[in-house]
Amino acid sequence: MSLRRCGKARTGTAQSPLRDQLDLDSMDWLDVLVGLHERLKVDIPESDYARLVTLDDLVAYLGAKARN
């Protein structure tokens, strides 16, 4: 799924839940996380999904993974 194609984006902040901003259900959100894994070659264990809520959360998480 491409977020550019979904056309659902709402305004928000980096601290607002991305699922709400993009009007994503749980399966769409899973597609986003799997897409990040595939595109960035970063493992995102299912146990970490709950802490990846906002854009800030994703940036911090992926940044930490990239440094390791």
JSON list of N, CA and C in Angstrom, two decimals:
[
{"chain": "A", "resi": 1, "resn": "MET", "atom": "N", "xyz": [0.84, -1.17, 0.00]},
{"chain": "A", "resi": 1, "resn": "MET", "atom": "CA", "xyz": [0.00, 0.00, 0.00]},
{"chain": "A", "resi": 1, "resn": "MET", "atom": "C", "xyz": [0.88, 1.23, 0.00]},
{"chain": "A", "resi": 2, "resn": "SER", "atom": "N", "xyz": [0.58, 2.17, -0.81]},
{"chain": "A", "resi": 2, "resn": "SER", "atom": "CA", "xyz": [1.29, 3.43, -0.84]},
{"chain": "A", "resi": 2, "resn": "SER", "atom": "C", "xyz": [0.45, 4.48, -0.13]},
{"chain": "A", "resi": 3, "resn": "LEU", "atom": "N", "xyz": [1.08, 5.18, 0.82]},
{"chain": "A", "resi": 3, "resn": "LEU", "atom": "CA", "xyz": [0.34, 6.22, 1.53]},
{"chain": "A", "resi": 3, "resn": "LEU", "atom": "C", "xyz": [-0.04, 7.36, 0.59]},
{"chain": "A", "resi": 4, "resn": "ARG", "atom": "N", "xyz": [0.75, 7.55, -0.44]},
{"chain": "A", "resi": 4, "resn": "ARG", "atom": "CA", "xyz": [0.42, 8.59, -1.40]},
{"chain": "A", "resi": 4, "resn": "ARG", "atom": "C", "xyz": [-0.85, 8.25, -2.17]},
{"chain": "A", "resi": 5, "resn": "ARG", "atom": "N", "xyz": [-1.09, 6.98, -2.37]},
{"chain": "A", "resi": 5, "resn": "ARG", "atom": "CA", "xyz": [-2.27, 6.56, -3.13]},
{"chain": "A", "resi": 5, "resn": "ARG", "atom": "C", "xyz": [-3.53, 6.54, -2.29]},
{"chain": "A", "resi": 6, "resn": "CYS", "atom": "N", "xyz": [-3.39, 6.41, -0.97]},
{"chain": "A", "resi": 6, "resn": "CYS", "atom": "CA", "xyz": [-4.59, 6.23, -0.16]},
{"chain": "A", "resi": 6, "resn": "CYS", "atom": "C", "xyz": [-5.43, 7.50, -0.10]},
{"chain": "A", "resi": 7, "resn": "GLY", "atom": "N", "xyz": [-4.80, 8.68, -0.22]},
{"chain": "A", "resi": 7, "resn": "GLY", "atom": "CA", "xyz": [-5.55, 9.92, -0.29]},
{"chain": "A", "resi": 7, "resn": "GLY", "atom": "C", "xyz": [-6.35, 10.24, 0.96]},
{"chain": "A", "resi": 8, "resn": "LYS", "atom": "N", "xyz": [-5.97, 9.69, 2.11]},
{"chain": "A", "resi": 8, "resn": "LYS", "atom": "CA", "xyz": [-6.74, 9.88, 3.32]},
{"chain": "A", "resi": 8, "resn": "LYS", "atom": "C", "xyz": [-6.05, 10.81, 4.31]},
{"chain": "A", "resi": 9, "resn": "ALA", "atom": "N", "xyz": [-4.89, 11.33, 4.00]},
{"chain": "A", "resi": 9, "resn": "ALA", "atom": "CA", "xyz": [-4.08, 12.06, 4.97]},
{"chain": "A", "resi": 9, "resn": "ALA", "atom": "C", "xyz": [-4.84, 13.23, 5.58]},
{"chain": "A", "resi": 10, "resn": "ARG", "atom": "N", "xyz": [-4.67, 13.38, 6.89]},
{"chain": "A", "resi": 10, "resn": "ARG", "atom": "CA", "xyz": [-5.24, 14.49, 7.64]},
{"chain": "A", "resi": 10, "resn": "ARG", "atom": "C", "xyz": [-4.07, 15.28, 8.22]},
{"chain": "A", "resi": 11, "resn": "THR", "atom": "N", "xyz": [-4.33, 16.49, 8.63]},
{"chain": "A", "resi": 11, "resn": "THR", "atom": "CA", "xyz": [-3.26, 17.25, 9.25]},
{"chain": "A", "resi": 11, "resn": "THR", "atom": "C", "xyz": [-3.05, 16.77, 10.67]},
{"chain": "A", "resi": 12, "resn": "GLY", "atom": "N", "xyz": [-1.86, 16.93, 11.17]},
{"chain": "A", "resi": 12, "resn": "GLY", "atom": "CA", "xyz": [-1.53, 16.52, 12.51]},
{"chain": "A", "resi": 12, "resn": "GLY", "atom": "C", "xyz": [-0.12, 16.97, 12.83]},
{"chain": "A", "resi": 13, "resn": "THR", "atom": "N", "xyz": [0.40, 16.47, 13.93]},
{"chain": "A", "resi": 13, "resn": "THR", "atom": "CA", "xyz": [1.76, 16.80, 14.33]},
{"chain": "A", "resi": 13, "resn": "THR", "atom": "C", "xyz": [2.57, 15.52, 14.41]},
{"chain": "A", "resi": 14, "resn": "ALA", "atom": "N", "xyz": [3.85, 15.69, 14.61]},
{"chain": "A", "resi": 14, "resn": "ALA", "atom": "CA", "xyz": [4.73, 14.53, 14.73]},
{"chain": "A", "resi": 14, "resn": "ALA", "atom": "C", "xyz": [4.44, 13.75, 16.00]},
{"chain": "A", "resi": 15, "resn": "GLN", "atom": "N", "xyz": [3.69, 14.34, 16.92]},
{"chain": "A", "resi": 15, "resn": "GLN", "atom": "CA", "xyz": [3.34, 13.66, 18.16]},
{"chain": "A", "resi": 15, "resn": "GLN", "atom": "C", "xyz": [1.93, 13.07, 18.12]},
{"chain": "A", "resi": 16, "resn": "SER", "atom": "N", "xyz": [1.21, 13.26, 17.03]},
{"chain": "A", "resi": 16, "resn": "SER", "atom": "CA", "xyz": [-0.14, 12.71, 16.88]},
{"chain": "A", "resi": 16, "resn": "SER", "atom": "C", "xyz": [-0.06, 11.29, 16.32]},
{"chain": "A", "resi": 17, "resn": "PRO", "atom": "N", "xyz": [-0.94, 10.41, 16.76]},
{"chain": "A", "resi": 17, "resn": "PRO", "atom": "CA", "xyz": [-0.92, 9.04, 16.23]},
{"chain": "A", "resi": 17, "resn": "PRO", "atom": "C", "xyz": [-1.08, 9.02, 14.70]},
{"chain": "A", "resi": 18, "resn": "LEU", "atom": "N", "xyz": [-0.13, 8.38, 14.04]},
{"chain": "A", "resi": 18, "resn": "LEU", "atom": "CA", "xyz": [-0.16, 8.32, 12.57]},
{"chain": "A", "resi": 18, "resn": "LEU", "atom": "C", "xyz": [-1.40, 7.60, 12.05]},
{"chain": "A", "resi": 19, "resn": "ARG", "atom": "N", "xyz": [-1.83, 6.56, 12.75]},
{"chain": "A", "resi": 19, "resn": "ARG", "atom": "CA", "xyz": [-3.02, 5.83, 12.30]},
{"chain": "A", "resi": 19, "resn": "ARG", "atom": "C", "xyz": [-4.22, 6.76, 12.23]},
{"chain": "A", "resi": 20, "resn": "ASP", "atom": "N", "xyz": [-4.35, 7.66, 13.19]},
{"chain": "A", "resi": 20, "resn": "ASP", "atom": "CA", "xyz": [-5.45, 8.62, 13.18]},
{"chain": "A", "resi": 20, "resn": "ASP", "atom": "C", "xyz": [-5.28, 9.64, 12.07]},
{"chain": "A", "resi": 21, "resn": "GLN", "atom": "N", "xyz": [-4.06, 10.14, 11.91]},
{"chain": "A", "resi": 21, "resn": "GLN", "atom": "CA", "xyz": [-3.80, 11.15, 10.88]},
{"chain": "A", "resi": 21, "resn": "GLN", "atom": "C", "xyz": [-4.08, 10.62, 9.48]},
{"chain": "A", "resi": 22, "resn": "LEU", "atom": "N", "xyz": [-3.75, 9.34, 9.27]},
{"chain": "A", "resi": 22, "resn": "LEU", "atom": "CA", "xyz": [-3.87, 8.75, 7.94]},
{"chain": "A", "resi": 22, "resn": "LEU", "atom": "C", "xyz": [-5.13, 7.90, 7.79]},
{"chain": "A", "resi": 23, "resn": "ASP", "atom": "N", "xyz": [-5.92, 7.83, 8.84]},
{"chain": "A", "resi": 23, "resn": "ASP", "atom": "CA", "xyz": [-7.16, 7.06, 8.85]},
{"chain": "A", "resi": 23, "resn": "ASP", "atom": "C", "xyz": [-6.91, 5.61, 8.43]},
{"chain": "A", "resi": 24, "resn": "LEU", "atom": "N", "xyz": [-5.93, 4.99, 9.12]},
{"chain": "A", "resi": 24, "resn": "LEU", "atom": "CA", "xyz": [-5.54, 3.61, 8.81]},
{"chain": "A", "resi": 24, "resn": "LEU", "atom": "C", "xyz": [-6.14, 2.65, 9.82]},
{"chain": "A", "resi": 25, "resn": "ASP", "atom": "N", "xyz": [-6.62, 1.52, 9.33]},
{"chain": "A", "resi": 25, "resn": "ASP", "atom": "CA", "xyz": [-7.06, 0.48, 10.26]},
{"chain": "A", "resi": 25, "resn": "ASP", "atom": "C", "xyz": [-5.83, -0.36, 10.62]},
{"chain": "A", "resi": 26, "resn": "SER", "atom": "N", "xyz": [-6.01, -1.37, 11.45]},
{"chain": "A", "resi": 26, "resn": "SER", "atom": "CA", "xyz": [-4.86, -2.14, 11.93]},
{"chain": "A", "resi": 26, "resn": "SER", "atom": "C", "xyz": [-4.12, -2.87, 10.81]},
{"chain": "A", "resi": 27, "resn": "MET", "atom": "N", "xyz": [-4.84, -3.34, 9.82]},
{"chain": "A", "resi": 27, "resn": "MET", "atom": "CA", "xyz": [-4.18, -4.03, 8.71]},
{"chain": "A", "resi": 27, "resn": "MET", "atom": "C", "xyz": [-3.39, -3.05, 7.84]},
{"chain": "A", "resi": 28, "resn": "ASP", "atom": "N", "xyz": [-3.93, -1.86, 7.63]},
{"chain": "A", "resi": 28, "resn": "ASP", "atom": "CA", "xyz": [-3.19, -0.84, 6.88]},
{"chain": "A", "resi": 28, "resn": "ASP", "atom": "C", "xyz": [-1.91, -0.47, 7.62]},
{"chain": "A", "resi": 29, "resn": "TRP", "atom": "N", "xyz": [-2.02, -0.32, 8.95]},
{"chain": "A", "resi": 29, "resn": "TRP", "atom": "CA", "xyz": [-0.85, 0.03, 9.76]},
{"chain": "A", "resi": 29, "resn": "TRP", "atom": "C", "xyz": [0.20, -1.07, 9.69]},
{"chain": "A", "resi": 30, "resn": "LEU", "atom": "N", "xyz": [-0.23, -2.30, 9.71]},
{"chain": "A", "resi": 30, "resn": "LEU", "atom": "CA", "xyz": [0.69, -3.42, 9.55]},
{"chain": "A", "resi": 30, "resn": "LEU", "atom": "C", "xyz": [1.40, -3.34, 8.20]},
{"chain": "A", "resi": 31, "resn": "ASP", "atom": "N", "xyz": [0.66, -3.00, 7.16]},
{"chain": "A", "resi": 31, "resn": "ASP", "atom": "CA", "xyz": [1.26, -2.83, 5.83]},
{"chain": "A", "resi": 31, "resn": "ASP", "atom": "C", "xyz": [2.33, -1.73, 5.84]},
{"chain": "A", "resi": 32, "resn": "VAL", "atom": "N", "xyz": [2.09, -0.66, 6.58]},
{"chain": "A", "resi": 32, "resn": "VAL", "atom": "CA", "xyz": [3.07, 0.43, 6.69]},
{"chain": "A", "resi": 32, "resn": "VAL", "atom": "C", "xyz": [4.34, -0.10, 7.35]},
{"chain": "A", "resi": 33, "resn": "LEU", "atom": "N", "xyz": [4.18, -0.80, 8.47]},
{"chain": "A", "resi": 33, "resn": "LEU", "atom": "CA", "xyz": [5.35, -1.31, 9.18]},
{"chain": "A", "resi": 33, "resn": "LEU", "atom": "C", "xyz": [6.12, -2.34, 8.36]},
{"chain": "A", "resi": 34, "resn": "VAL", "atom": "N", "xyz": [5.41, -3.21, 7.68]},
{"chain": "A", "resi": 34, "resn": "VAL", "atom": "CA", "xyz": [6.07, -4.20, 6.81]},
{"chain": "A", "resi": 34, "resn": "VAL", "atom": "C", "xyz": [6.77, -3.48, 5.65]},
{"chain": "A", "resi": 35, "resn": "GLY", "atom": "N", "xyz": [6.14, -2.45, 5.10]},
{"chain": "A", "resi": 35, "resn": "GLY", "atom": "CA", "xyz": [6.75, -1.67, 4.03]},
{"chain": "A", "resi": 35, "resn": "GLY", "atom": "C", "xyz": [8.03, -1.00, 4.48]},
{"chain": "A", "resi": 36, "resn": "LEU", "atom": "N", "xyz": [8.03, -0.45, 5.71]},
{"chain": "A", "resi": 36, "resn": "LEU", "atom": "CA", "xyz": [9.25, 0.15, 6.25]},
{"chain": "A", "resi": 36, "resn": "LEU", "atom": "C", "xyz": [10.34, -0.91, 6.39]},
{"chain": "A", "resi": 37, "resn": "HIS", "atom": "N", "xyz": [9.97, -2.06, 6.88]},
{"chain": "A", "resi": 37, "resn": "HIS", "atom": "CA", "xyz": [10.94, -3.16, 7.02]},
{"chain": "A", "resi": 37, "resn": "HIS", "atom": "C", "xyz": [11.54, -3.52, 5.66]},
{"chain": "A", "resi": 38, "resn": "GLU", "atom": "N", "xyz": [10.70, -3.68, 4.67]},
{"chain": "A", "resi": 38, "resn": "GLU", "atom": "CA", "xyz": [11.18, -4.09, 3.34]},
{"chain": "A", "resi": 38, "resn": "GLU", "atom": "C", "xyz": [12.01, -3.00, 2.68]},
{"chain": "A", "resi": 39, "resn": "ARG", "atom": "N", "xyz": [11.57, -1.78, 2.78]},
{"chain": "A", "resi": 39, "resn": "ARG", "atom": "CA", "xyz": [12.25, -0.69, 2.09]},
{"chain": "A", "resi": 39, "resn": "ARG", "atom": "C", "xyz": [13.55, -0.31, 2.76]},
{"chain": "A", "resi": 40, "resn": "LEU", "atom": "N", "xyz": [13.55, -0.28, 4.10]},
{"chain": "A", "resi": 40, "resn": "LEU", "atom": "CA", "xyz": [14.72, 0.18, 4.83]},
{"chain": "A", "resi": 40, "resn": "LEU", "atom": "C", "xyz": [15.61, -0.97, 5.31]},
{"chain": "A", "resi": 41, "resn": "LYS", "atom": "N", "xyz": [15.16, -2.22, 5.10]},
{"chain": "A", "resi": 41, "resn": "LYS", "atom": "CA", "xyz": [15.92, -3.39, 5.54]},
{"chain": "A", "resi": 41, "resn": "LYS", "atom": "C", "xyz": [16.20, -3.34, 7.04]},
{"chain": "A", "resi": 42, "resn": "VAL", "atom": "N", "xyz": [15.20, -2.93, 7.81]},
{"chain": "A", "resi": 42, "resn": "VAL", "atom": "CA", "xyz": [15.29, -2.84, 9.27]},
{"chain": "A", "resi": 42, "resn": "VAL", "atom": "C", "xyz": [14.29, -3.82, 9.86]},
{"chain": "A", "resi": 43, "resn": "ASP", "atom": "N", "xyz": [14.77, -4.68, 10.75]},
{"chain": "A", "resi": 43, "resn": "ASP", "atom": "CA", "xyz": [13.86, -5.60, 11.41]},
{"chain": "A", "resi": 43, "resn": "ASP", "atom": "C", "xyz": [13.01, -4.84, 12.42]},
{"chain": "A", "resi": 44, "resn": "ILE", "atom": "N", "xyz": [11.71, -5.04, 12.36]},
{"chain": "A", "resi": 44, "resn": "ILE", "atom": "CA", "xyz": [10.77, -4.45, 13.31]},
{"chain": "A", "resi": 44, "resn": "ILE", "atom": "C", "xyz": [9.99, -5.62, 13.91]},
{"chain": "A", "resi": 45, "resn": "PRO", "atom": "N", "xyz": [10.43, -6.10, 15.07]},
{"chain": "A", "resi": 45, "resn": "PRO", "atom": "CA", "xyz": [9.73, -7.22, 15.68]},
{"chain": "A", "resi": 45, "resn": "PRO", "atom": "C", "xyz": [8.31, -6.84, 16.08]},
{"chain": "A", "resi": 46, "resn": "GLU", "atom": "N", "xyz": [7.43, -7.81, 16.01]},
{"chain": "A", "resi": 46, "resn": "GLU", "atom": "CA", "xyz": [6.03, -7.57, 16.36]},
{"chain": "A", "resi": 46, "resn": "GLU", "atom": "C", "xyz": [5.89, -7.03, 17.78]},
{"chain": "A", "resi": 47, "resn": "SER", "atom": "N", "xyz": [6.79, -7.40, 18.65]},
{"chain": "A", "resi": 47, "resn": "SER", "atom": "CA", "xyz": [6.75, -6.92, 20.03]},
{"chain": "A", "resi": 47, "resn": "SER", "atom": "C", "xyz": [6.98, -5.42, 20.14]},
{"chain": "A", "resi": 48, "resn": "ASP", "atom": "N", "xyz": [7.53, -4.79, 19.10]},
{"chain": "A", "resi": 48, "resn": "ASP", "atom": "CA", "xyz": [7.77, -3.34, 19.10]},
{"chain": "A", "resi": 48, "resn": "ASP", "atom": "C", "xyz": [6.63, -2.54, 18.47]},
{"chain": "A", "resi": 49, "resn": "TYR", "atom": "N", "xyz": [5.70, -3.19, 17.83]},
{"chain": "A", "resi": 49, "resn": "TYR", "atom": "CA", "xyz": [4.64, -2.48, 17.11]},
{"chain": "A", "resi": 49, "resn": "TYR", "atom": "C", "xyz": [3.89, -1.50, 18.00]},
{"chain": "A", "resi": 50, "resn": "ALA", "atom": "N", "xyz": [3.60, -1.88, 19.23]},
{"chain": "A", "resi": 50, "resn": "ALA", "atom": "CA", "xyz": [2.78, -1.04, 20.11]},
{"chain": "A", "resi": 50, "resn": "ALA", "atom": "C", "xyz": [3.46, 0.27, 20.47]},
{"chain": "A", "resi": 51, "resn": "ARG", "atom": "N", "xyz": [4.77, 0.32, 20.42]},
{"chain": "A", "resi": 51, "resn": "ARG", "atom": "CA", "xyz": [5.46, 1.57, 20.76]},
{"chain": "A", "resi": 51, "resn": "ARG", "atom": "C", "xyz": [5.67, 2.48, 19.56]},
{"chain": "A", "resi": 52, "resn": "LEU", "atom": "N", "xyz": [5.29, 2.03, 18.38]},
{"chain": "A", "resi": 52, "resn": "LEU", "atom": "CA", "xyz": [5.44, 2.83, 17.16]},
{"chain": "A", "resi": 52, "resn": "LEU", "atom": "C", "xyz": [4.09, 3.45, 16.82]},
{"chain": "A", "resi": 53, "resn": "VAL", "atom": "N", "xyz": [3.82, 4.59, 17.42]},
{"chain": "A", "resi": 53, "resn": "VAL", "atom": "CA", "xyz": [2.50, 5.23, 17.30]},
{"chain": "A", "resi": 53, "resn": "VAL", "atom": "C", "xyz": [2.57, 6.53, 16.50]},
{"chain": "A", "resi": 54, "resn": "THR", "atom": "N", "xyz": [3.55, 7.35, 16.80]},
{"chain": "A", "resi": 54, "resn": "THR", "atom": "CA", "xyz": [3.66, 8.68, 16.18]},
{"chain": "A", "resi": 54, "resn": "THR", "atom": "C", "xyz": [4.83, 8.71, 15.20]},
{"chain": "A", "resi": 55, "resn": "LEU", "atom": "N", "xyz": [4.89, 9.78, 14.42]},
{"chain": "A", "resi": 55, "resn": "LEU", "atom": "CA", "xyz": [6.02, 9.97, 13.52]},
{"chain": "A", "resi": 55, "resn": "LEU", "atom": "C", "xyz": [7.31, 10.08, 14.33]},
{"chain": "A", "resi": 56, "resn": "ASP", "atom": "N", "xyz": [7.26, 10.79, 15.45]},
{"chain": "A", "resi": 56, "resn": "ASP", "atom": "CA", "xyz": [8.43, 10.89, 16.32]},
{"chain": "A", "resi": 56, "resn": "ASP", "atom": "C", "xyz": [8.88, 9.51, 16.79]},
{"chain": "A", "resi": 57, "resn": "ASP", "atom": "N", "xyz": [7.92, 8.66, 17.16]},
{"chain": "A", "resi": 57, "resn": "ASP", "atom": "CA", "xyz": [8.25, 7.30, 17.59]},
{"chain": "A", "resi": 57, "resn": "ASP", "atom": "C", "xyz": [8.98, 6.54, 16.48]},
{"chain": "A", "resi": 58, "resn": "LEU", "atom": "N", "xyz": [8.46, 6.63, 15.28]},
{"chain": "A", "resi": 58, "resn": "LEU", "atom": "CA", "xyz": [9.07, 5.91, 14.14]},
{"chain": "A", "resi": 58, "resn": "LEU", "atom": "C", "xyz": [10.47, 6.43, 13.84]},
{"chain": "A", "resi": 59, "resn": "VAL", "atom": "N", "xyz": [10.63, 7.74, 13.83]},
{"chain": "A", "resi": 59, "resn": "VAL", "atom": "CA", "xyz": [11.93, 8.33, 13.51]},
{"chain": "A", "resi": 59, "resn": "VAL", "atom": "C", "xyz": [12.97, 7.92, 14.56]},
{"chain": "A", "resi": 60, "resn": "ALA", "atom": "N", "xyz": [12.60, 8.00, 15.84]},
{"chain": "A", "resi": 60, "resn": "ALA", "atom": "CA", "xyz": [13.53, 7.62, 16.91]},
{"chain": "A", "resi": 60, "resn": "ALA", "atom": "C", "xyz": [13.87, 6.14, 16.82]},
{"chain": "A", "resi": 61, "resn": "TYR", "atom": "N", "xyz": [12.88, 5.31, 16.62]},
{"chain": "A", "resi": 61, "resn": "TYR", "atom": "CA", "xyz": [13.08, 3.86, 16.55]},
{"chain": "A", "resi": 61, "resn": "TYR", "atom": "C", "xyz": [13.97, 3.49, 15.36]},
{"chain": "A", "resi": 62, "resn": "LEU", "atom": "N", "xyz": [13.63, 4.00, 14.19]},
{"chain": "A", "resi": 62, "resn": "LEU", "atom": "CA", "xyz": [14.40, 3.66, 12.99]},
{"chain": "A", "resi": 62, "resn": "LEU", "atom": "C", "xyz": [15.80, 4.24, 13.05]},
{"chain": "A", "resi": 63, "resn": "GLY", "atom": "N", "xyz": [15.94, 5.44, 13.64]},
{"chain": "A", "resi": 63, "resn": "GLY", "atom": "CA", "xyz": [17.26, 6.03, 13.82]},
{"chain": "A", "resi": 63, "resn": "GLY", "atom": "C", "xyz": [18.15, 5.18, 14.72]},
{"chain": "A", "resi": 64, "resn": "ALA", "atom": "N", "xyz": [17.57, 4.68, 15.81]},
{"chain": "A", "resi": 64, "resn": "ALA", "atom": "CA", "xyz": [18.32, 3.82, 16.72]},
{"chain": "A", "resi": 64, "resn": "ALA", "atom": "C", "xyz": [18.72, 2.52, 16.04]},
{"chain": "A", "resi": 65, "resn": "LYS", "atom": "N", "xyz": [17.81, 1.95, 15.25]},
{"chain": "A", "resi": 65, "resn": "LYS", "atom": "CA", "xyz": [18.10, 0.71, 14.53]},
{"chain": "A", "resi": 65, "resn": "LYS", "atom": "C", "xyz": [19.20, 0.93, 13.49]},
{"chain": "A", "resi": 66, "resn": "ALA", "atom": "N", "xyz": [19.20, 2.08, 12.84]},
{"chain": "A", "resi": 66, "resn": "ALA", "atom": "CA", "xyz": [20.19, 2.38, 11.80]},
{"chain": "A", "resi": 66, "resn": "ALA", "atom": "C", "xyz": [21.59, 2.54, 12.41]},
{"chain": "A", "resi": 67, "resn": "ARG", "atom": "N", "xyz": [21.65, 3.03, 13.65]},
{"chain": "A", "resi": 67, "resn": "ARG", "atom": "CA", "xyz": [22.96, 3.22, 14.31]},
{"chain": "A", "resi": 67, "resn": "ARG", "atom": "C", "xyz": [23.54, 1.90, 14.78]},
{"chain": "A", "resi": 68, "resn": "ASN", "atom": "N", "xyz": [22.72, 0.89, 14.93]},
{"chain": "A", "resi": 68, "resn": "ASN", "atom": "CA", "xyz": [23.21, -0.41, 15.42]},
{"chain": "A", "resi": 68, "resn": "ASN", "atom": "C", "xyz": [23.76, -1.26, 14.32]}
]
